[in-house]
Amino acid sequence: IAAARALSASAGRDGVAAVAAELERSRLDALDTGDPGGSLRAVLAGSVRRLSAPAMRLLGRIALAPGPDIGLRAVASLAGTPPNPMLRELIDTNLVTEDPQGRYRMHDLVRLYAAERVGSDPAATLRLLDHYLHTAYAADRRLQPFRVALSLRVRPELHQNEQAALAWLTAERQVLASVVRYAADAGYDRHAWQLAWALLFVLDQRGGWHDQVDVHLAALESAQRLADDQ
């Protein structure tokens, strides 16, 4: 659709640039053909029409989650209840895919549509941020037990041993970096700087230095807003 619009644009290179700019602003609008029966939103609406209400809510919550994919425990935090029946419904309708490592993804256009349909859910977002913060903090404590501890407001989740802690941090590293940036941008400043603190070891040991710079710049801005020099 985008290629056809670019080719039909009368302004040459400027027409291509205009289509690209519109894709940047809103891919759902930019990929609308003008035919109500064949528009992207109509196609996606047909895909979600038969979903149960709980499955539709979960789809929207996953769509709002930072990062390219998500693990089962994080999905459970979003759902606030055991998510297996709802998650299976989303997989069976090909709206969410599961990879061999047990991580879940959705196409970017499905993500945009689901987020638009369901809207924000502050309670689910807070549960998800708590999950990532507490689990990352517990992993860091396993790997660096002599590091000065943070004072978290709730009990962190536990890992069986150092290997389990490092495996979780490694699998979630890209997501966790995205979560720090998301938390800082969305005003969850305490989550942002505390999660960045918990990621120091894994980003350093796994060579994630560019992420380390980005994550800790976001954390610094959050700490400055809180006037928190812990």
Coordinates of N, CA and C in Angstrom, one line a residue:
I1 N 0.8 -1.2 0.0 CA 0.0 0.0 0.0 C 0.9 1.3 0.0
A2 N 1.9 1.2 0.9 CA 2.8 2.4 0.9 C 3.5 2.6 -0.4
A3 N 4.0 1.5 -1.0 CA 4.6 1.6 -2.3 C 3.7 2.2 -3.4
A4 N 2.5 1.7 -3.4 CA 1.5 2.2 -4.4 C 1.3 3.7 -4.2
R5 N 1.2 4.1 -3.0 CA 0.9 5.6 -2.7 C 2.1 6.4 -3.1
A6 N 3.3 5.9 -2.8 CA 4.5 6.6 -3.1 C 4.7 6.7 -4.7
L7 N 4.4 5.7 -5.4 CA 4.5 5.7 -6.8 C 3.5 6.6 -7.5
S8 N 2.3 6.7 -6.8 CA 1.3 7.6 -7.4 C 1.4 9.0 -7.0
A9 N 2.3 9.3 -6.1 CA 2.5 10.7 -5.6 C 3.0 11.5 -6.7
S10 N 2.4 12.7 -6.9 CA 2.7 13.5 -8.0 C 3.9 14.4 -7.8
A11 N 4.4 14.4 -6.6 CA 5.5 15.3 -6.3 C 6.9 14.7 -6.3
G12 N 7.0 13.5 -6.9 CA 8.3 12.8 -7.0 C 8.8 12.5 -5.6
R13 N 10.1 12.9 -5.4 CA 10.8 12.6 -4.2 C 10.0 13.1 -3.0
D14 N 9.5 14.3 -3.1 CA 8.7 14.9 -2.0 C 7.5 14.1 -1.6
G15 N 6.9 13.5 -2.7 CA 5.7 12.6 -2.4 C 6.1 11.4 -1.6
V16 N 7.3 10.8 -2.0 CA 7.8 9.6 -1.2 C 8.1 10.0 0.2
A17 N 8.7 11.2 0.4 CA 9.0 11.7 1.7 C 7.7 11.9 2.5
A18 N 6.7 12.4 1.9 CA 5.4 12.6 2.6 C 4.8 11.3 3.1
V19 N 4.9 10.3 2.2 CA 4.4 9.0 2.6 C 5.2 8.4 3.8
A20 N 6.5 8.6 3.7 CA 7.4 8.1 4.8 C 7.1 8.8 6.1
A21 N 6.8 10.1 6.0 CA 6.5 10.9 7.2 C 5.2 10.5 7.8
E22 N 4.2 10.1 7.0 CA 3.0 9.7 7.5 C 3.1 8.3 8.1
L23 N 3.9 7.4 7.5 CA 4.2 6.1 8.2 C 4.8 6.3 9.5
E24 N 5.7 7.3 9.7 CA 6.3 7.6 10.9 C 5.3 8.0 12.0
R25 N 4.3 8.9 11.5 CA 3.3 9.4 12.5 C 2.3 8.3 12.9
S26 N 1.7 7.7 11.9 CA 0.7 6.7 12.2 C 0.6 5.7 11.0
R27 N 1.2 4.5 11.3 CA 1.2 3.5 10.2 C -0.2 3.0 9.9
L28 N -1.1 3.0 10.9 CA -2.4 2.5 10.6 C -3.2 3.4 9.6
D29 N -3.0 4.7 9.8 CA -3.6 5.7 8.9 C -2.9 5.7 7.6
A30 N -1.6 5.6 7.6 CA -0.9 5.6 6.3 C -1.2 4.4 5.4
L31 N -1.5 3.3 6.0 CA -1.8 2.1 5.3 C -3.3 1.9 5.0
D32 N -4.1 2.9 5.2 CA -5.5 2.9 4.9 C -5.7 3.1 3.4
T33 N -6.4 2.2 2.7 CA -6.6 2.3 1.3 C -7.8 3.2 0.9
G34 N -8.6 3.6 1.9 CA -9.8 4.4 1.6 C -11.0 3.6 1.4
D35 N -10.8 2.3 1.3 CA -12.0 1.3 1.1 C -12.3 0.8 2.5
P36 N -13.5 1.1 3.1 CA -13.8 0.7 4.4 C -13.8 -0.8 4.6
G37 N -14.1 -1.6 3.5 CA -14.1 -3.0 3.6 C -12.7 -3.6 3.5
G38 N -11.8 -2.9 3.0 CA -10.4 -3.4 2.8 C -9.3 -2.6 3.6
S39 N -9.7 -1.7 4.5 CA -8.8 -1.0 5.2 C -8.1 -1.9 6.2
L40 N -6.9 -1.4 6.7 CA -6.1 -2.2 7.6 C -6.9 -2.4 8.9
R41 N -7.5 -1.4 9.4 CA -8.2 -1.5 10.6 C -9.4 -2.5 10.5
A42 N -10.1 -2.5 9.3 CA -11.2 -3.4 9.1 C -10.6 -4.9 9.1
V43 N -9.5 -5.1 8.5 CA -8.9 -6.4 8.4 C -8.6 -6.9 9.8
L44 N -7.9 -6.0 10.6 CA -7.5 -6.4 12.0 C -8.8 -6.5 12.9
A45 N -9.8 -5.7 12.6 CA -11.0 -5.9 13.4 C -11.6 -7.3 13.2
G46 N -11.6 -7.8 11.9 CA -12.0 -9.1 11.7 C -11.3 -10.2 12.4
S47 N -10.0 -9.9 12.6 CA -9.1 -10.9 13.3 C -9.5 -11.0 14.8
V48 N -9.9 -9.8 15.4 CA -10.1 -9.8 16.8 C -11.6 -10.0 17.2
R49 N -12.5 -10.0 16.2 CA -13.9 -10.0 16.5 C -14.3 -11.2 17.3
R50 N -13.8 -12.3 17.1 CA -14.2 -13.5 17.9 C -13.5 -13.7 19.2
L51 N -12.6 -12.8 19.6 CA -11.9 -13.0 20.8 C -12.8 -12.7 22.0
S52 N -12.6 -13.5 23.1 CA -13.3 -13.2 24.3 C -12.9 -11.8 24.8
A53 N -13.7 -11.2 25.7 CA -13.3 -9.9 26.3 C -12.0 -10.0 27.1
P54 N -11.8 -11.1 27.9 CA -10.5 -11.1 28.6 C -9.3 -11.3 27.7
A55 N -9.5 -12.0 26.6 CA -8.4 -12.2 25.6 C -8.1 -10.8 24.9
M56 N -9.1 -10.1 24.6 CA -8.9 -8.8 24.0 C -8.2 -7.8 24.9
R57 N -8.6 -7.8 26.2 CA -7.9 -7.0 27.1 C -6.4 -7.3 27.3
L58 N -6.1 -8.7 27.3 CA -4.8 -9.1 27.4 C -4.0 -8.7 26.2
L59 N -4.6 -8.8 25.0 CA -3.9 -8.4 23.8 C -3.5 -6.9 23.8
G60 N -4.4 -6.1 24.3 CA -4.1 -4.7 24.4 C -3.0 -4.4 25.5
R61 N -3.0 -5.2 26.6 CA -2.0 -5.0 27.6 C -0.6 -5.4 27.1
I62 N -0.6 -6.5 26.3 CA 0.7 -7.0 25.8 C 1.2 -5.9 24.7
A63 N 0.3 -5.3 24.0 CA 0.6 -4.4 23.0 C 1.3 -3.1 23.6
L64 N 0.9 -2.8 24.8 CA 1.5 -1.6 25.5 C 2.8 -1.9 26.2
A65 N 3.2 -3.2 26.3 CA 4.4 -3.6 27.0 C 5.6 -3.1 26.3
P66 N 6.7 -2.6 27.0 CA 7.9 -2.2 26.3 C 8.7 -3.4 25.8
G67 N 9.5 -3.3 24.8 CA 10.3 -4.3 24.3 C 9.8 -5.1 23.1
P68 N 10.6 -5.9 22.5 CA 10.2 -6.6 21.3 C 9.4 -7.9 21.6
D69 N 9.5 -8.4 22.8 CA 8.8 -9.7 23.2 C 8.6 -9.6 24.7
I70 N 8.0 -10.7 25.2 CA 7.6 -10.8 26.6 C 7.6 -12.2 27.1
G71 N 8.0 -12.4 28.3 CA 8.0 -13.7 28.9 C 6.6 -14.0 29.6
L72 N 6.4 -15.3 30.0 CA 5.2 -15.7 30.6 C 4.9 -15.0 31.9
R73 N 5.9 -14.9 32.7 CA 5.7 -14.3 34.0 C 5.3 -12.8 33.9
A74 N 5.9 -12.2 32.9 CA 5.5 -10.8 32.7 C 4.1 -10.7 32.1
V75 N 3.7 -11.6 31.3 CA 2.3 -11.7 30.8 C 1.3 -11.9 32.0
A76 N 1.7 -12.7 32.9 CA 0.9 -12.9 34.1 C 0.7 -11.7 34.9
S77 N 1.8 -10.9 35.0 CA 1.7 -9.6 35.7 C 0.8 -8.7 35.0
L78 N 0.8 -8.6 33.7 CA -0.1 -7.8 33.0 C -1.5 -8.2 33.2
A79 N -1.8 -9.5 33.1 CA -3.1 -10.0 33.2 C -3.7 -9.9 34.6
G80 N -2.8 -10.0 35.6 CA -3.3 -10.0 37.0 C -4.0 -11.2 37.4
T81 N -3.8 -12.3 36.6 CA -4.5 -13.6 36.8 C -3.8 -14.6 36.0
P82 N -3.9 -15.9 36.2 CA -3.2 -16.9 35.3 C -3.7 -16.6 33.9
P83 N -2.7 -16.4 33.0 CA -3.1 -15.9 31.6 C -3.2 -17.1 30.6
N84 N -3.0 -18.3 31.0 CA -2.9 -19.4 30.0 C -4.1 -19.5 29.1
P85 N -5.3 -19.5 29.5 CA -6.5 -19.6 28.6 C -6.5 -18.5 27.6
M86 N -6.3 -17.3 28.1 CA -6.4 -16.1 27.2 C -5.2 -16.1 26.2
L87 N -4.0 -16.4 26.7 CA -2.9 -16.4 25.9 C -3.0 -17.5 24.8
R88 N -3.5 -18.6 25.1 CA -3.7 -19.7 24.1 C -4.7 -19.2 23.1
E89 N -5.7 -18.5 23.5 CA -6.7 -17.9 22.5 C -6.0 -17.0 21.5
L90 N -5.1 -16.2 22.0 CA -4.4 -15.2 21.2 C -3.4 -16.0 20.2
I91 N -2.8 -17.0 20.7 CA -1.9 -17.8 19.8 C -2.7 -18.6 18.8
D92 N -3.8 -19.1 19.2 CA -4.6 -19.9 18.2 C -5.2 -19.0 17.1
T93 N -5.4 -17.7 17.4 CA -5.9 -16.8 16.3 C -4.7 -16.1 15.6
N94 N -3.5 -16.5 15.9 CA -2.3 -16.0 15.2 C -2.1 -14.5 15.5
L95 N -2.6 -14.0 16.6 CA -2.4 -12.6 16.9 C -1.1 -12.5 17.8
V96 N -0.8 -13.5 18.4 CA 0.5 -13.6 19.2 C 1.2 -14.9 18.8
T97 N 2.5 -14.8 18.7 CA 3.3 -16.0 18.4 C 4.2 -16.4 19.6
E98 N 4.5 -17.7 19.7 CA 5.3 -18.1 20.8 C 6.6 -18.8 20.2
D99 N 7.8 -18.3 20.6 CA 9.0 -18.9 20.1 C 9.4 -20.1 20.9
P100 N 10.4 -20.9 20.5 CA 10.9 -22.1 21.2 C 11.4 -21.8 22.6
Q101 N 11.8 -20.6 22.9 CA 12.2 -20.2 24.2 C 11.1 -19.8 25.2
G102 N 9.9 -19.9 24.7 CA 8.7 -19.6 25.5 C 8.5 -18.1 25.7
R103 N 8.9 -17.3 24.6 CA 8.7 -15.9 24.7 C 7.6 -15.5 23.6
Y104 N 6.9 -14.4 23.8 CA 5.7 -14.1 23.0 C 5.9 -12.8 22.3
R105 N 5.5 -12.8 21.0 CA 5.6 -11.6 20.2 C 4.3 -11.3 19.4
M106 N 4.2 -10.1 18.9 CA 3.1 -9.8 18.0 C 3.6 -8.9 16.9
H107 N 3.0 -8.9 15.8 CA 3.4 -8.1 14.7 C 3.2 -6.6 15.1
D108 N 4.0 -5.7 14.6 CA 4.0 -4.3 14.9 C 2.6 -3.7 14.6
L109 N 2.0 -4.1 13.5 CA 0.7 -3.5 13.1 C -0.4 -4.0 14.1
V110 N -0.3 -5.3 14.5 CA -1.3 -5.8 15.4 C -1.1 -5.1 16.8
R111 N 0.2 -4.8 17.1 CA 0.5 -4.1 18.4 C -0.2 -2.7 18.4
L112 N 0.0 -2.0 17.2 CA -0.6 -0.7 17.1 C -2.1 -0.7 17.2
Y113 N -2.7 -1.6 16.5 CA -4.1 -1.7 16.5 C -4.7 -2.1 17.9
A114 N -4.1 -3.1 18.5 CA -4.6 -3.5 19.8 C -4.4 -2.4 20.9
A115 N -3.3 -1.7 20.8 CA -3.1 -0.6 21.8 C -4.2 0.5 21.5
E116 N -4.5 0.8 20.3 CA -5.5 1.8 19.9 C -6.9 1.3 20.4
R117 N -7.2 0.1 20.2 CA -8.5 -0.4 20.6 C -8.7 -0.5 22.1
V118 N -7.7 -0.9 22.9 CA -7.9 -1.1 24.3 C -7.5 0.1 25.1
G119 N -6.5 0.9 24.7 CA -6.2 2.1 25.4 C -5.3 1.8 26.6
S120 N -4.9 2.8 27.4 CA -4.0 2.6 28.5 C -4.6 1.9 29.6
D121 N -3.8 1.3 30.4 CA -4.2 0.5 31.6 C -3.2 0.7 32.7
P122 N -3.3 1.8 33.5 CA -2.2 2.2 34.4 C -2.0 1.1 35.5
A123 N -3.0 0.4 35.9 CA -2.8 -0.7 36.9 C -2.0 -1.8 36.4
A124 N -2.3 -2.2 35.1 CA -1.5 -3.3 34.5 C -0.1 -2.9 34.2
T125 N 0.1 -1.6 33.8 CA 1.5 -1.1 33.6 C 2.3 -1.1 34.9
L126 N 1.7 -0.7 36.0 CA 2.4 -0.7 37.3 C 2.7 -2.1 37.7
R127 N 1.8 -3.1 37.5 CA 2.2 -4.5 37.8 C 3.3 -5.0 37.0
L128 N 3.4 -4.6 35.7 CA 4.5 -5.1 34.9 C 5.8 -4.4 35.3
L129 N 5.8 -3.1 35.6 CA 7.0 -2.5 36.0 C 7.5 -3.0 37.3
D130 N 6.6 -3.3 38.2 CA 7.0 -3.9 39.5 C 7.6 -5.3 39.3
H131 N 7.0 -6.1 38.4 CA 7.6 -7.4 38.1 C 9.0 -7.3 37.6
Y132 N 9.2 -6.4 36.6 CA 10.6 -6.3 36.1 C 11.6 -5.8 37.1
L133 N 11.2 -4.8 37.9 CA 12.1 -4.2 38.9 C 12.4 -5.2 39.9
H134 N 11.4 -5.9 40.5 CA 11.7 -6.8 41.6 C 12.5 -8.0 41.2
T135 N 12.2 -8.5 40.0 CA 12.9 -9.7 39.5 C 14.3 -9.4 39.1
A136 N 14.5 -8.2 38.5 CA 15.9 -7.8 38.1 C 16.7 -7.5 39.4
Y137 N 16.1 -6.9 40.4 CA 16.8 -6.6 41.6 C 17.2 -7.9 42.3
A138 N 16.3 -8.9 42.4 CA 16.6 -10.1 43.0 C 17.7 -10.9 42.3
A139 N 17.7 -10.8 41.0 CA 18.8 -11.4 40.2 C 20.2 -10.7 40.5
D140 N 20.1 -9.4 40.6 CA 21.4 -8.7 40.9 C 21.9 -9.0 42.3
R141 N 21.0 -9.2 43.3 CA 21.4 -9.6 44.6 C 22.0 -11.0 44.6
R142 N 21.6 -11.9 43.8 CA 22.2 -13.2 43.6 C 23.6 -13.1 43.1
L143 N 23.8 -12.2 42.1 CA 25.0 -12.1 41.4 C 26.0 -11.2 42.2
Q144 N 25.5 -10.2 42.9 CA 26.4 -9.3 43.6 C 25.9 -9.1 45.0
P145 N 26.0 -10.2 45.9 CA 25.4 -10.1 47.2 C 26.0 -9.1 48.1
F146 N 27.3 -8.6 47.8 CA 27.9 -7.7 48.7 C 27.8 -6.2 48.3
R147 N 27.0 -6.0 47.2 CA 26.7 -4.6 46.8 C 25.7 -4.0 47.7
V148 N 25.9 -2.7 48.0 CA 25.0 -2.0 48.9 C 23.6 -2.2 48.3
A149 N 22.6 -2.6 49.2 CA 21.3 -2.9 48.8 C 20.4 -1.6 48.6
L150 N 19.4 -1.8 47.7 CA 18.4 -0.7 47.7 C 17.3 -1.0 48.7
S151 N 16.5 0.0 48.9 CA 15.4 -0.2 49.8 C 14.1 -0.2 48.9
L152 N 13.7 -1.4 48.5 CA 12.5 -1.5 47.7 C 11.2 -1.5 48.5
R153 N 10.2 -1.0 48.0 CA 8.9 -0.9 48.8 C 8.2 -2.2 48.9
V154 N 8.5 -3.1 48.0 CA 7.8 -4.4 48.1 C 8.8 -5.5 48.0
R155 N 8.4 -6.8 48.3 CA 9.4 -7.9 48.3 C 9.7 -8.3 46.9
P156 N 11.1 -8.4 46.6 CA 11.5 -8.9 45.3 C 11.2 -10.3 45.1
E157 N 11.0 -10.7 43.8 CA 10.9 -12.1 43.4 C 12.3 -12.8 43.5
L158 N 12.3 -14.1 43.7 CA 13.5 -14.8 44.0 C 14.0 -15.7 42.8
H159 N 15.3 -15.9 42.7 CA 15.8 -16.9 41.8 C 16.5 -18.0 42.5
Q160 N 16.5 -19.2 42.0 CA 17.0 -20.4 42.7 C 18.5 -20.3 42.9
N161 N 19.3 -19.8 42.0 CA 20.7 -19.7 42.1 C 21.3 -18.7 41.2
E162 N 22.6 -18.5 41.1 CA 23.2 -17.5 40.3 C 23.0 -17.8 38.8
Q163 N 23.0 -19.1 38.4 CA 22.8 -19.4 37.0 C 21.4 -19.0 36.6
A164 N 20.4 -19.3 37.4 CA 19.0 -18.9 37.0 C 18.9 -17.4 36.9
A165 N 19.6 -16.6 37.9 CA 19.5 -15.2 37.9 C 20.1 -14.6 36.6
L166 N 21.3 -15.2 36.2 CA 22.0 -14.7 35.0 C 21.2 -15.0 33.8
A167 N 20.7 -16.2 33.7 CA 19.9 -16.6 32.6 C 18.7 -15.7 32.4
W168 N 18.0 -15.4 33.5 CA 16.8 -14.5 33.3 C 17.3 -13.1 32.9
L169 N 18.3 -12.5 33.4 CA 18.8 -11.2 33.0 C 19.2 -11.2 31.6
T170 N 19.9 -12.3 31.1 CA 20.3 -12.3 29.8 C 19.2 -12.4 28.8
A171 N 18.2 -13.2 29.1 CA 17.0 -13.4 28.2 C 16.2 -12.1 28.2
E172 N 16.2 -11.3 29.3 CA 15.3 -10.1 29.3 C 16.1 -8.8 29.1
R173 N 17.4 -8.9 28.8 CA 18.2 -7.7 28.7 C 17.7 -6.7 27.8
Q174 N 17.3 -7.0 26.6 CA 16.8 -6.0 25.6 C 15.5 -5.4 26.1
V175 N 14.6 -6.3 26.7 CA 13.4 -5.8 27.2 C 13.6 -4.9 28.4
L176 N 14.5 -5.2 29.3 CA 14.7 -4.4 30.5 C 15.2 -3.0 30.1
A177 N 16.1 -3.0 29.1 CA 16.6 -1.7 28.7 C 15.5 -0.8 28.2
S178 N 14.6 -1.4 27.4 CA 13.4 -0.7 26.9 C 12.5 -0.3 28.1
V179 N 12.4 -1.1 29.1 CA 11.5 -0.8 30.2 C 12.0 0.4 31.0
V180 N 13.3 0.6 31.1 CA 13.9 1.7 31.8 C 13.5 3.0 31.0
R181 N 13.7 3.0 29.7 CA 13.4 4.2 28.9 C 11.9 4.5 29.0
Y182 N 11.1 3.4 28.9 CA 9.6 3.6 28.9 C 9.2 4.2 30.3
A183 N 9.8 3.6 31.4 CA 9.4 4.1 32.7 C 9.8 5.6 32.9
A184 N 11.0 6.0 32.4 CA 11.4 7.3 32.5 C 10.5 8.3 31.7
D185 N 10.2 7.9 30.5 CA 9.3 8.7 29.6 C 7.9 8.8 30.2
A186 N 7.4 7.7 30.8 CA 6.0 7.7 31.3 C 5.8 8.3 32.7
G187 N 6.9 8.7 33.3 CA 6.8 9.3 34.6 C 6.9 8.3 35.8
Y188 N 7.3 7.1 35.5 CA 7.6 6.1 36.6 C 9.0 6.2 37.0
D189 N 9.4 7.3 37.6 CA 10.8 7.7 37.8 C 11.5 6.7 38.7
R190 N 10.9 6.3 39.8 CA 11.5 5.5 40.8 C 11.8 4.1 40.2
H191 N 10.9 3.6 39.4 CA 11.1 2.3 38.7 C 12.3 2.5 37.7
A192 N 12.4 3.6 37.0 CA 13.4 3.8 36.0 C 14.8 3.7 36.6
W193 N 15.1 4.5 37.7 CA 16.4 4.5 38.2 C 16.8 3.3 39.0
Q194 N 15.8 2.7 39.7 CA 16.1 1.5 40.4 C 16.3 0.3 39.5
L195 N 15.6 0.2 38.4 CA 15.8 -0.9 37.4 C 17.2 -0.7 36.8
A196 N 17.5 0.6 36.4 CA 18.9 0.8 35.8 C 20.0 0.4 36.8
W197 N 19.8 0.6 38.1 CA 20.7 0.2 39.1 C 20.9 -1.3 39.1
A198 N 19.8 -2.0 39.0 CA 19.8 -3.5 39.0 C 20.4 -4.1 37.7
L199 N 20.5 -3.3 36.6 CA 21.0 -3.8 35.3 C 22.5 -3.5 35.2
L200 N 23.1 -2.9 36.1 CA 24.5 -2.5 35.9 C 25.4 -3.7 35.7
F201 N 25.3 -4.8 36.4 CA 26.1 -5.9 36.3 C 26.0 -6.6 34.9
V202 N 24.7 -6.9 34.5 CA 24.5 -7.7 33.3 C 24.9 -6.9 32.1
L203 N 24.6 -5.6 32.1 CA 25.0 -4.8 30.9 C 26.5 -4.6 30.8
D204 N 27.2 -4.6 31.9 CA 28.6 -4.5 31.9 C 29.3 -5.8 31.5
Q205 N 28.8 -6.9 32.1 CA 29.4 -8.2 31.8 C 29.1 -8.7 30.4
R206 N 27.9 -8.4 29.9 CA 27.5 -8.9 28.5 C 27.8 -7.9 27.4
G207 N 28.6 -6.9 27.7 CA 29.1 -6.0 26.7 C 28.0 -5.0 26.2
G208 N 27.0 -4.8 27.0 CA 25.9 -3.9 26.5 C 26.2 -2.4 26.9
W209 N 27.3 -1.9 26.4 CA 27.8 -0.6 26.9 C 26.9 0.5 26.3
H210 N 26.5 0.4 25.0 CA 25.6 1.4 24.5 C 24.3 1.5 25.2
D211 N 23.7 0.3 25.5 CA 22.5 0.3 26.3 C 22.8 0.8 27.7
Q212 N 24.0 0.6 28.3 CA 24.3 1.0 29.6 C 24.3 2.6 29.6
V213 N 24.8 3.2 28.6 CA 24.8 4.7 28.6 C 23.4 5.2 28.5
D214 N 22.6 4.6 27.6 CA 21.2 5.1 27.4 C 20.4 4.9 28.6
V215 N 20.5 3.7 29.2 CA 19.7 3.4 30.4 C 20.1 4.3 31.6
H216 N 21.4 4.5 31.8 CA 21.7 5.3 32.9 C 21.5 6.8 32.7
L217 N 21.5 7.3 31.5 CA 21.1 8.7 31.2 C 19.6 8.9 31.5
A218 N 18.8 7.9 31.1 CA 17.4 7.9 31.5 C 17.2 7.9 33.0
A219 N 18.0 7.0 33.6 CA 17.8 6.9 35.1 C 18.3 8.2 35.8
L220 N 19.3 8.8 35.3 CA 19.8 10.1 35.9 C 18.7 11.1 35.8
E221 N 18.0 11.2 34.6 CA 17.0 12.2 34.5 C 15.8 11.9 35.5
S222 N 15.5 10.6 35.7 CA 14.5 10.3 36.6 C 14.9 10.6 38.0
A223 N 16.1 10.3 38.4 CA 16.6 10.6 39.8 C 16.6 12.1 40.0
Q224 N 17.0 12.9 39.0 CA 17.0 14.3 39.2 C 15.6 14.9 39.4
R225 N 14.6 14.3 38.7 CA 13.2 14.7 38.8 C 12.7 14.4 40.3
L226 N 13.2 13.3 40.8 CA 12.8 12.9 42.1 C 13.6 13.6 43.2
A227 N 14.7 14.2 42.8 CA 15.7 14.8 43.8 C 16.2 13.6 44.7
D228 N 16.5 12.5 44.1 CA 16.9 11.3 44.8 C 18.3 11.0 44.5
D229 N 19.2 11.1 45.5 CA 20.7 10.9 45.3 C 21.1 9.6 46.0
Q230 N 20.2 8.6 46.2 CA 20.6 7.4 46.9 C 21.7 6.7 46.2

